[in-house]
XYZ file of C-alpha atoms in Angstrom:
725
model
C 0.000 0.000 0.000
C 3.081 2.233 -0.096
C 3.819 4.155 -3.285
C 7.071 5.419 -4.739
C 7.613 8.824 -3.120
C 11.066 10.475 -3.367
C 9.805 13.733 -1.894
C 8.201 11.925 1.010
C 11.451 10.093 1.785
C 13.442 13.327 1.748
C 10.912 15.139 3.934
C 10.801 12.347 6.496
C 14.590 12.336 6.874
C 14.673 16.137 7.036
C 12.013 16.059 9.742
C 14.061 13.500 11.680
C 17.207 15.615 11.432
C 15.400 18.713 12.712
C 13.741 17.218 15.772
C 15.148 18.339 19.107
C 12.785 16.429 21.361
C 14.070 13.515 23.436
C 13.693 10.097 21.883
C 10.312 8.719 22.745
C 10.293 5.483 24.697
C 8.917 2.612 22.593
C 5.679 1.609 24.182
C 2.299 0.152 23.396
C -0.639 2.527 23.381
C -4.250 1.455 23.474
C -5.836 2.556 20.239
C -9.172 3.156 21.876
C -9.094 5.977 24.419
C -11.545 5.412 27.246
C -14.056 8.228 27.081
C -15.116 9.907 30.275
C -17.792 12.448 30.964
C -16.935 15.359 33.226
C -19.668 17.700 34.442
C -18.892 21.337 33.708
C -18.716 22.317 37.317
C -16.164 19.581 38.003
C -13.886 19.738 34.980
C -10.784 21.238 36.511
C -7.652 21.656 34.474
C -6.491 18.092 34.360
C -9.475 16.051 33.268
C -8.557 14.491 29.987
C -9.001 11.121 28.345
C -5.539 9.657 27.756
C -4.261 6.308 26.550
C -2.164 4.216 28.875
C 1.015 5.436 27.179
C 1.112 8.827 25.498
C 2.164 8.904 21.856
C 2.572 12.421 20.485
C 1.327 13.143 16.958
C 4.623 14.874 16.211
C 7.387 12.475 15.257
C 10.279 12.224 17.684
C 13.692 11.471 16.084
C 13.323 7.703 16.193
C 9.762 7.781 14.873
C 10.603 10.264 12.108
C 13.531 8.073 11.097
C 11.214 5.066 10.915
C 8.831 7.049 8.757
C 11.682 8.111 6.484
C 12.820 4.503 6.193
C 9.295 3.515 5.238
C 9.299 6.073 2.442
C 12.802 4.945 1.365
C 11.525 1.375 1.250
C 8.849 2.583 -1.145
C 11.582 4.210 -3.249
C 13.683 1.068 -3.426
C 10.750 -1.188 -4.171
C 9.590 1.237 -6.865
C 6.030 0.120 -6.376
C 3.538 1.255 -8.958
C 1.398 4.155 -7.694
C -1.946 3.021 -6.410
C -5.084 4.856 -7.433
C -7.373 6.345 -4.827
C -6.118 4.254 -1.928
C -8.810 4.469 0.756
C -7.909 5.621 4.263
C -7.181 2.842 6.711
C -10.149 1.893 8.870
C -10.077 2.692 12.569
C -8.183 0.158 14.658
C -10.182 -2.422 16.558
C -10.756 -1.868 20.266
C -8.118 -4.310 21.488
C -5.500 -3.694 18.791
C -2.238 -2.069 19.874
C 0.315 -0.210 17.801
C 3.948 0.714 18.377
C 4.925 4.354 18.726
C 6.029 5.235 15.146
C 2.810 5.511 13.130
C -0.176 3.446 12.099
C -0.663 2.322 8.547
C -1.654 5.266 6.389
C -2.796 5.815 2.864
C -0.347 7.531 0.516
C -2.133 10.899 0.813
C -2.322 10.681 4.599
C 1.386 9.877 4.809
C 2.252 12.736 2.455
C 0.174 15.150 4.535
C 1.837 14.077 7.777
C 5.273 14.354 6.175
C 4.573 17.877 4.914
C 3.232 19.056 8.279
C 6.141 17.465 10.161
C 8.606 19.258 7.885
C 6.808 22.567 8.493
C 6.843 21.999 12.255
C 10.538 21.105 12.232
C 11.594 24.317 10.463
C 13.933 26.408 12.580
C 12.942 29.561 10.691
C 10.837 30.587 7.718
C 13.705 30.258 5.253
C 14.824 26.854 6.472
C 15.077 24.502 3.437
C 13.150 21.814 5.326
C 10.360 24.279 6.068
C 10.185 25.395 2.434
C 10.177 21.771 1.284
C 7.271 21.089 3.612
C 5.359 23.993 2.118
C 6.005 22.738 -1.412
C 4.882 19.234 -0.434
C 1.705 20.664 1.099
C 1.011 22.574 -2.110
C 1.642 19.464 -4.202
C -0.927 17.517 -2.181
C -3.364 20.434 -2.270
C -3.431 20.207 -6.075
C -5.135 16.825 -5.679
C -8.117 18.322 -3.863
C -11.532 17.671 -5.434
C -12.396 20.058 -8.272
C -14.517 23.083 -7.565
C -18.204 22.311 -7.605
C -21.339 22.217 -5.552
C -21.196 21.607 -1.834
C -21.115 18.071 -0.557
C -23.976 17.199 1.795
C -21.548 15.638 4.283
C -18.112 16.478 5.584
C -15.248 14.157 6.445
C -12.314 14.741 8.774
C -9.817 12.503 6.942
C -9.730 14.135 3.496
C -5.951 14.589 3.209
C -5.916 16.571 -0.057
C -8.782 18.808 1.055
C -7.118 19.411 4.413
C -3.823 20.233 2.653
C -5.651 22.818 0.542
C -7.237 24.324 3.638
C -3.961 24.354 5.615
C -2.101 25.915 2.678
C -4.671 28.696 2.421
C -4.610 29.340 6.197
C -0.803 29.556 6.309
C -0.638 31.799 3.234
C -3.368 34.001 4.670
C -1.374 34.458 7.900
C 1.841 35.219 6.047
C 3.632 32.111 7.297
C 3.947 30.807 3.722
C 4.526 32.864 0.551
C 1.343 34.132 -1.145
C 2.085 32.369 -4.432
C 3.364 29.109 -3.020
C 2.490 26.232 -5.324
C 1.960 28.497 -8.327
C 4.256 27.879 -11.289
C 4.335 29.361 -14.768
C 5.241 25.911 -16.064
C 2.086 24.353 -14.609
C -0.996 26.269 -15.789
C -3.359 23.846 -14.088
C -1.656 24.341 -10.729
C -1.701 28.082 -11.241
C -5.420 27.997 -11.948
C -6.028 26.124 -8.690
C -3.543 27.573 -6.213
C -3.382 31.033 -7.761
C -6.853 31.820 -6.420
C -7.361 33.838 -3.258
C -6.974 32.140 0.091
C -10.683 32.593 0.777
C -11.487 30.875 -2.520
C -9.200 27.956 -1.632
C -10.923 27.481 1.724
C -14.303 27.630 -0.023
C -13.166 24.989 -2.491
C -11.863 22.737 0.278
C -15.192 23.025 2.119
C -17.172 22.330 -1.036
C -15.045 19.215 -1.505
C -16.002 17.916 1.943
C -13.173 19.155 4.198
C -14.624 19.422 7.698
C -12.011 21.891 8.941
C -12.686 24.232 6.026
C -16.433 24.053 6.702
C -15.862 25.067 10.323
C -13.655 27.933 9.134
C -16.331 29.225 6.751
C -18.986 28.991 9.449
C -16.849 31.010 11.841
C -15.929 33.547 9.165
C -19.556 34.090 8.124
C -20.578 34.671 11.726
C -17.797 37.189 12.399
C -17.981 39.163 9.161
C -21.712 39.699 9.158
C -21.863 40.263 12.916
C -19.840 43.419 12.414
C -22.432 44.712 9.965
C -25.043 45.353 12.688
C -28.447 43.856 13.432
C -29.405 43.174 9.819
C -25.994 41.692 9.069
C -26.234 39.548 12.175
C -29.243 37.709 10.778
C -27.573 37.080 7.418
C -24.305 36.054 9.049
C -26.074 33.707 11.427
C -27.886 31.950 8.622
C -24.695 31.600 6.593
C -22.798 30.261 9.608
C -25.542 27.775 10.441
C -25.548 26.493 6.854
C -21.941 25.366 7.348
C -21.841 24.464 11.024
C -24.973 22.297 11.295
C -23.695 19.613 8.857
C -20.229 19.987 10.380
C -21.708 19.285 13.825
C -23.319 16.095 12.519
C -19.933 14.920 11.218
C -18.259 15.737 14.540
C -20.960 13.908 16.490
C -20.628 10.828 14.291
C -16.853 10.785 14.812
C -17.201 11.226 18.572
C -19.652 8.331 18.900
C -17.734 6.032 16.556
C -14.564 6.538 18.597
C -16.298 6.737 22.011
C -14.531 10.066 22.493
C -17.336 11.974 24.181
C -15.510 13.463 27.148
C -15.630 17.207 27.615
C -12.227 18.579 26.634
C -9.972 20.100 29.286
C -9.414 23.831 29.370
C -7.095 24.506 26.411
C -3.465 25.448 27.003
C -3.484 29.265 26.935
C 0.073 30.596 26.617
C -0.737 34.048 27.963
C -2.340 32.690 31.138
C 0.335 30.024 31.622
C 3.105 32.592 31.282
C 1.374 34.981 33.665
C 0.932 32.274 36.320
C 4.253 30.529 35.740
C 2.539 27.294 34.733
C 3.902 24.463 32.596
C 2.073 21.739 30.711
C 3.023 19.278 33.458
C 1.358 21.540 36.010
C -1.646 22.184 33.786
C -2.283 18.516 33.018
C -0.794 17.030 36.173
C -3.962 15.186 37.117
C -4.811 14.076 33.577
C -5.339 10.501 34.761
C -8.240 11.515 37.002
C -11.504 10.166 35.651
C -15.122 10.920 36.360
C -17.651 8.477 37.737
C -18.997 7.149 34.444
C -18.045 6.086 30.938
C -20.277 7.148 28.069
C -21.725 4.155 26.276
C -23.025 3.386 22.818
C -26.313 4.802 21.633
C -29.119 2.488 20.587
C -32.016 3.983 18.650
C -31.055 7.409 19.925
C -31.041 6.297 23.593
C -28.067 5.614 25.825
C -28.396 2.010 26.874
C -27.086 2.548 30.370
C -25.160 4.895 32.569
C -21.737 3.470 31.827
C -19.094 1.891 33.986
C -18.596 3.740 37.243
C -14.904 4.554 37.495
C -14.756 5.322 41.200
C -11.367 6.595 42.350
C -9.240 5.036 39.614
C -6.046 6.960 39.280
C -2.938 6.500 37.184
C -1.506 3.212 36.142
C 2.028 2.524 37.348
C 2.990 -1.096 37.816
C 3.599 -0.773 41.555
C 0.104 0.584 42.154
C -1.515 -2.196 40.147
C 0.529 -4.841 42.009
C -0.588 -3.397 45.344
C -4.221 -3.517 44.210
C -3.789 -7.146 43.136
C -2.381 -8.081 46.527
C -5.231 -6.353 48.332
C -7.766 -7.960 45.985
C -6.385 -11.446 46.695
C -6.706 -10.659 50.391
C -10.420 -10.026 49.882
C -10.519 -6.212 49.879
C -13.742 -5.296 48.060
C -12.577 -1.833 46.998
C -9.380 -3.261 45.496
C -11.348 -5.983 43.701
C -13.690 -3.376 42.267
C -10.817 -1.110 41.219
C -8.979 -3.981 39.591
C -12.132 -5.162 37.846
C -12.761 -1.686 36.496
C -9.166 -1.488 35.302
C -9.614 -4.684 33.308
C -12.965 -3.437 32.063
C -11.588 -0.157 30.716
C -7.947 -1.046 30.064
C -6.614 1.447 32.619
C -3.114 0.366 33.649
C -3.610 -3.213 32.461
C -4.502 -4.925 29.221
C -8.229 -4.797 28.645
C -9.756 -8.140 29.653
C -13.567 -8.157 30.166
C -13.562 -11.766 31.386
C -11.027 -11.041 34.113
C -12.894 -7.820 34.878
C -16.112 -9.700 35.480
C -14.385 -12.137 37.850
C -13.113 -9.350 40.081
C -16.364 -7.387 39.874
C -18.321 -10.506 40.884
C -16.152 -10.894 43.987
C -16.561 -7.243 44.984
C -20.291 -7.266 44.252
C -20.751 -10.308 46.488
C -19.446 -8.111 49.321
C -21.995 -5.417 48.511
C -19.702 -2.857 46.868
C -22.090 -0.415 45.065
C -19.762 0.578 42.214
C -18.825 -3.040 41.614
C -22.496 -3.964 41.339
C -23.070 -1.148 38.870
C -20.056 -2.070 36.721
C -21.011 -5.738 36.814
C -24.499 -4.819 35.625
C -22.956 -2.797 32.812
C -20.764 -5.738 31.795
C -23.722 -8.116 31.829
C -25.920 -5.702 29.884
C -23.322 -5.279 27.154
C -22.239 -8.915 27.171
C -18.592 -7.912 27.492
C -17.503 -11.268 28.921
C -19.869 -13.481 26.925
C -23.570 -13.484 26.176
C -25.600 -10.564 27.579
C -27.607 -11.343 30.696
C -30.313 -8.666 30.722
C -32.300 -10.282 33.520
C -29.425 -10.241 35.992
C -28.307 -6.799 34.798
C -31.826 -5.506 35.511
C -31.748 -6.891 39.061
C -28.366 -5.327 39.756
C -29.415 -1.948 38.340
C -32.581 -2.072 40.461
C -30.477 -2.746 43.551
C -28.061 0.088 42.643
C -31.013 2.444 42.217
C -33.191 1.509 45.195
C -30.536 0.517 47.736
C -27.576 2.682 46.761
C -29.443 5.559 45.087
C -27.111 5.716 42.070
C -28.428 8.197 39.448
C -26.904 6.289 36.512
C -28.798 3.170 37.537
C -32.134 4.977 37.206
C -31.180 6.052 33.699
C -30.067 2.507 32.819
C -33.410 1.124 34.012
C -35.257 3.718 31.954
C -33.303 2.750 28.855
C -33.927 -0.960 29.466
C -37.688 -0.455 29.766
C -37.735 1.850 26.762
C -35.765 -0.585 24.563
C -37.336 -3.777 26.007
C -34.008 -5.190 27.196
C -34.884 -8.126 29.438
C -38.344 -6.683 30.166
C -41.437 -5.878 28.100
C -41.388 -2.363 26.648
C -43.010 0.087 29.071
C -42.791 3.757 28.007
C -44.506 5.007 31.147
C -42.114 3.213 33.459
C -39.156 4.304 31.345
C -40.233 7.922 31.729
C -40.523 7.542 35.489
C -36.989 6.181 35.711
C -35.645 8.968 33.472
C -37.389 11.533 35.675
C -35.793 9.993 38.765
C -32.348 10.035 37.109
C -32.890 13.652 36.045
C -33.904 14.574 39.588
C -30.450 13.360 40.653
C -28.795 15.481 37.902
C -27.660 12.483 35.866
C -26.534 13.832 32.450
C -27.956 10.924 30.445
C -31.196 10.976 32.424
C -31.637 14.697 31.784
C -30.866 14.353 28.091
C -33.178 11.368 27.638
C -35.960 13.123 29.522
C -35.512 16.205 27.342
C -35.825 14.075 24.215
C -39.007 12.458 25.577
C -40.481 15.854 26.452
C -39.680 17.213 23.013
C -41.706 14.418 21.403
C -44.675 15.016 23.709
C -46.962 17.548 22.031
C -49.110 17.556 25.147
C -46.417 19.624 26.862
C -46.710 22.513 24.402
C -47.956 25.716 26.001
C -48.538 29.315 24.994
C -45.687 31.666 25.863
C -48.042 34.634 26.156
C -47.257 35.927 22.675
C -49.133 33.306 20.682
C -46.159 30.927 20.318
C -46.288 27.271 21.347
C -43.211 26.290 23.358
C -42.045 23.208 25.234
C -40.397 24.645 28.323
C -39.846 21.276 30.008
C -37.852 19.918 27.073
C -35.659 23.011 26.844
C -35.076 23.057 30.598
C -34.016 19.405 30.598
C -31.580 19.959 27.702
C -30.146 23.055 29.379
C -29.586 21.168 32.631
C -27.981 18.296 30.698
C -25.691 20.836 29.057
C -24.737 22.320 32.421
C -23.738 18.943 33.876
C -21.737 18.008 30.798
C -23.774 15.879 28.386
C -21.883 15.887 25.107
C -24.949 16.038 22.798
C -26.945 18.625 24.743
C -25.413 21.724 23.062
C -26.246 20.382 19.607
C -29.814 19.504 20.627
C -30.299 23.009 22.038
C -28.817 24.507 18.885
C -31.155 22.590 16.587
C -34.154 23.374 18.811
C -33.533 27.116 18.490
C -32.548 27.015 14.820
C -35.454 24.828 13.683
C -38.014 26.033 16.210
C -38.414 22.676 17.963
C -40.250 23.363 21.209
C -39.343 27.044 21.120
C -39.531 30.028 18.802
C -36.857 30.221 16.115
C -33.799 32.121 17.276
C -30.821 31.760 14.963
C -28.487 33.753 17.211
C -29.165 31.601 20.264
C -28.951 28.438 18.183
C -25.613 29.506 16.739
C -24.285 30.184 20.238
C -24.964 26.594 21.285
C -23.739 25.293 17.926
C -20.378 27.017 18.362
C -20.088 25.543 21.867
C -20.717 22.054 20.491
C -18.206 22.457 17.642
C -15.500 23.793 19.963
C -15.998 20.862 22.358
C -16.043 18.141 19.715
C -13.347 19.444 17.336
C -10.549 18.226 19.669
C -8.700 21.539 19.502
C -7.527 21.208 23.109
C -5.419 18.138 22.412
C -3.745 19.690 19.380
C -3.065 22.891 21.323
C -1.536 20.819 24.130
C 0.800 19.136 21.658
C 1.956 22.464 20.197
C 2.534 24.047 23.615
C 4.308 20.922 24.827
C 6.644 21.099 21.813
C 7.421 24.721 22.687
C 8.314 23.734 26.243
C 10.678 21.076 24.918
C 12.569 23.798 23.068
C 11.316 22.928 19.626
C 10.679 25.394 16.838
C 8.470 28.416 17.554
C 7.625 28.329 13.865
C 6.289 24.781 14.213
C 3.971 25.843 17.034
C 2.843 28.860 15.013
C 1.903 26.559 12.116
C -0.412 24.588 14.394
C -1.874 27.704 16.042
C -2.629 29.331 12.676
C -4.382 26.250 11.281
C -6.493 25.803 14.430
C -7.261 29.524 14.646
C -8.579 29.478 11.098
C -11.013 26.712 12.082
C -12.476 28.855 14.855
C -10.406 28.215 17.999
C -10.224 31.330 20.167
C -7.340 29.946 22.238
C -5.312 29.087 19.135
C -5.745 32.665 17.901
C -4.652 34.009 21.304
C -1.631 31.679 21.348
C -0.615 32.732 17.841
C -0.873 36.370 18.939
C 1.216 35.743 22.055
C 3.920 33.978 20.076
C 4.038 36.663 17.372
C 4.110 39.519 19.887
C 6.911 37.881 21.869
C 8.851 37.362 18.665
C 8.294 41.005 17.663
C 9.523 42.257 21.070
C 12.665 40.154 20.850
C 13.342 41.344 17.318
C 12.934 44.980 18.360
C 15.226 44.513 21.356
C 17.901 42.860 19.242
C 17.547 45.389 16.428
C 16.935 42.629 13.889
C 15.698 43.420 10.411
C 13.408 41.129 8.523
C 11.447 38.328 10.110
C 12.095 34.663 10.767
C 8.481 33.587 11.323
C 6.767 35.143 8.299
C 7.724 34.627 4.674
C 5.455 37.204 3.071
C 7.248 40.524 2.533
C 5.872 43.484 4.421
C 4.013 41.424 7.021
C 4.614 42.799 10.510
C 4.404 40.181 13.291
C 3.241 42.832 15.791
C 0.367 43.857 13.519
C -0.522 40.216 12.878
C -0.488 39.624 16.653
C -2.978 42.480 17.048
C -5.250 40.934 14.402
C -5.138 37.532 16.088
C -5.887 39.089 19.481
C -8.919 40.838 17.992
C -9.997 37.510 16.518
C -9.600 35.727 19.860
C -11.505 38.462 21.701
C -14.415 38.348 19.255
C -14.660 34.590 19.782
C -14.916 34.951 23.539
C -11.333 35.030 24.841
C -12.092 38.296 26.608
C -8.642 38.767 28.145
C -7.338 39.256 24.600
C -9.004 42.698 24.654
C -6.284 43.738 27.136
C -3.572 42.876 24.616
C -5.532 44.637 21.871
C -5.634 47.783 24.018
C -1.921 47.651 24.846
C -0.971 47.142 21.197
C -3.088 50.105 20.110
C -1.701 52.381 22.805
C 1.792 51.359 21.736
C 1.026 51.872 18.038
C -0.109 55.449 18.625
C -2.437 56.193 15.728
C -4.879 59.084 16.358
C -7.899 56.821 16.828
C -6.062 54.127 18.792
C -6.397 55.530 22.360
C -10.212 55.702 22.155
C -10.352 52.203 20.636
C -8.002 50.894 23.328
C -10.178 52.366 26.068
C -13.249 50.737 24.517
C -11.444 47.367 24.370
C -10.530 47.562 28.059
C -14.105 48.441 28.975
C -15.351 45.404 27.034
C -12.954 43.126 28.888
C -13.827 44.661 32.258
C -17.493 44.143 31.498
C -16.731 40.435 31.075
C -15.011 40.286 34.462
C -11.364 40.407 33.319
C -9.468 41.681 36.376
C -6.435 42.734 34.358
C -8.607 45.100 32.322
C -9.999 46.614 35.519
C -6.443 47.135 36.756
C -5.437 48.877 33.505
C -8.533 51.063 33.652
C -7.597 52.000 37.207
C -4.241 53.365 36.086
C -5.718 55.131 33.066
C -8.319 56.732 35.319
C -5.646 57.775 37.820
C -3.357 59.333 35.217
C -5.886 60.308 32.553
C -5.824 59.652 28.811
C -6.383 62.983 27.055
C -6.220 61.422 23.570
C -9.378 59.453 24.463
C -10.954 62.378 26.329
C -10.471 60.601 29.663
C -9.670 63.014 32.463
C -7.791 61.950 35.590
C -10.288 60.782 38.195
C -8.989 59.385 41.481
C -12.449 58.227 42.569
C -12.940 56.185 39.386
C -9.416 54.763 39.739
C -10.187 53.719 43.318
C -13.311 51.892 42.122
C -11.454 50.078 39.336
C -8.628 48.938 41.644
C -11.171 47.713 44.192
C -13.023 45.726 41.511
C -9.753 44.258 40.253
C -8.858 43.095 43.782
C -12.253 41.429 44.162
C -11.907 39.671 40.791
C -8.417 38.255 41.456
C -7.312 35.373 43.679
C -4.255 34.929 45.864
C -1.054 36.704 44.908
C -2.599 37.986 41.674
C -4.619 40.436 43.789
C -1.388 41.963 45.111
C -0.796 44.400 42.215
C -4.219 46.092 42.386
C -3.987 46.140 46.203
C -0.627 47.940 46.147
C -1.919 50.348 43.515
C -5.008 51.048 45.602
C -2.912 51.697 48.715
C -0.635 54.005 46.759
C -3.590 55.889 45.321
C -5.219 56.388 48.709
C -1.947 57.382 50.347
C -1.426 59.985 47.655
C -4.946 61.334 48.107
C -4.573 61.542 51.902
C -1.166 63.105 51.613
C -2.496 65.750 49.250
C -5.463 66.389 51.529
C -3.170 66.633 54.554
C -0.962 69.178 52.869
C -3.933 71.337 52.143
C -5.504 70.988 55.581
C -2.837 70.925 58.293
C 0.501 71.031 56.606
C 3.222 68.587 55.771
C 3.687 67.195 59.312
C 0.063 66.105 59.546
C 0.249 64.587 56.062
C 3.369 62.661 57.000
C 1.746 61.280 60.153
C -1.384 60.259 58.316
C 0.643 58.642 55.559
C 2.844 56.695 57.989
C -0.152 55.471 59.960
C -1.961 54.348 56.830
C 1.047 52.457 55.500
C 1.524 50.711 58.861
C -2.146 49.751 58.972
C -2.075 48.366 55.419
C 1.075 46.355 56.143
C -0.532 44.865 59.241
C -3.641 43.957 57.226
C -1.493 42.357 54.504
């Protein structure tokens, strides 16, 4: 399945020679990542589904060398090119692969090689980086011809993705504007000589999911700026792209069982401000929630999933200790070990062994063991399903232990007639009980039932029939972290299901769903992790630009942070030219400002602070007023740093923006900033507030009773503040 590819061989070896990361330890990684569901209020920074051994998408030296050898093997064999080789199917649940790379089609391998070469570039004029750009352009020429939109989008269209990535990188100035265009190749010129916007449109029309998300985001932003009338048009255009994209993302999530809420993305600005590293940010990545999302049957979750309990990481010593305790009859250890075998956490996945340990723990009355055993029996993981026994165990978990997931499982069993005759009334009662305990699946299932019940429609007072119960159930499911709830709410508002049509509200939920399911957080983590390992800033910028074009606010903010830092260093060193951007005349500081504006519009409100600082530094006549407006927007969203900046501007005045010095307003802003910050981060506004009040008292003392009185008052105030601190 490997074709002759001289360019691919060269690129793989170049990528290997450029890597600076430590050699990755050969290890086996479970191909199926156990999906967990984390309620929004309990996400934290470290909740993330991870395989038992992490394998980075970027190729470490050994892996890149293996990939280069694979391409060289294709060269030596001189195999005839295959035509339209299909992508490799997803690996089976229990299949393992070694840390180089899974089997790929020729286009997939070429895409990975091109991106690896771009990421490995030390600077924009690095031959390896330029070769990667040329390889990306060569693959982009194989994108589907321009035509009408496809009804469905796919996430593994290598040529379409190459076309999209090429357009995004050219648009940002990372690659030359005419890359891939040659006077000797008229057909290539006709394709790649078009505008970047036209290339993204073509990629989306050809079925590229990432390009569709980019067009949806672009339509929303461009028309939103046009005012109320433009907002309606932009919303409709965005929905036309994002609704089918959301269906593709949902299908991928359910096929791969990857339905966990993503962790908070790695935000370089915040990490730098707090002195955090990726290890600190994801230190508790092995922590799991109390349930695993299961397959969907006829639109209904069959059960509440395997309860994970307090399963932690998976080092050999910990597993050995659990085994010893389990052999000694410890029910908790037996349950933990059984759940490990059930989910493949720290041990090879073995449902039969899992059921043995769960049986032993359940015999001792362990609630989580009973629930997980019921799950195993319901699914038939260790043999034939036993719905009758699963029903009894779920009933015990519900009535004796009061487990919310058990109520939902019982509802699903009665709805789908699993081991019992179908009973819609009883199913509803169980779903209502699960929802009363804030079970995500129970709330979602109840919302779906309510939406189908026309008897729940009521007049909203303006002549519109609405289904408040359905919407309330979906909203609660969304709040506690159900992965499908945002899409259901989006479609309800867009299509007027149970509520009046509201495109703006529907688009808001749709963008939430897309951002959660697009897996941007993991790709951002990889790019930031590469930066921490001392790899190329240019490689990280490539990833940030591509993700930002798809609609990621954090990627846009990270690109801005990287560009601004690079611009500051260049100014300090007096360097001419630029090593991150290939397009002549592109200023990294100006591009950083544009990316910060993009991030702020998408909801990264702290980016407004950087927008304001860049405009004040730039010094155009209209910039001070625009900067003040940006800070006020951020402060209105609760950004403490913006309040702090407004405090200083109010204290000193900003005549260019018609802002007079106002000590009272400055006092209010510093006080608000203190209230909005935590811990040591509240120190700066506190010191500023003390200084402001000391100055005011000193001035008042001078006017009233002379310098001696002012000095006494000032000394007393400082002593009091120090004692309070």
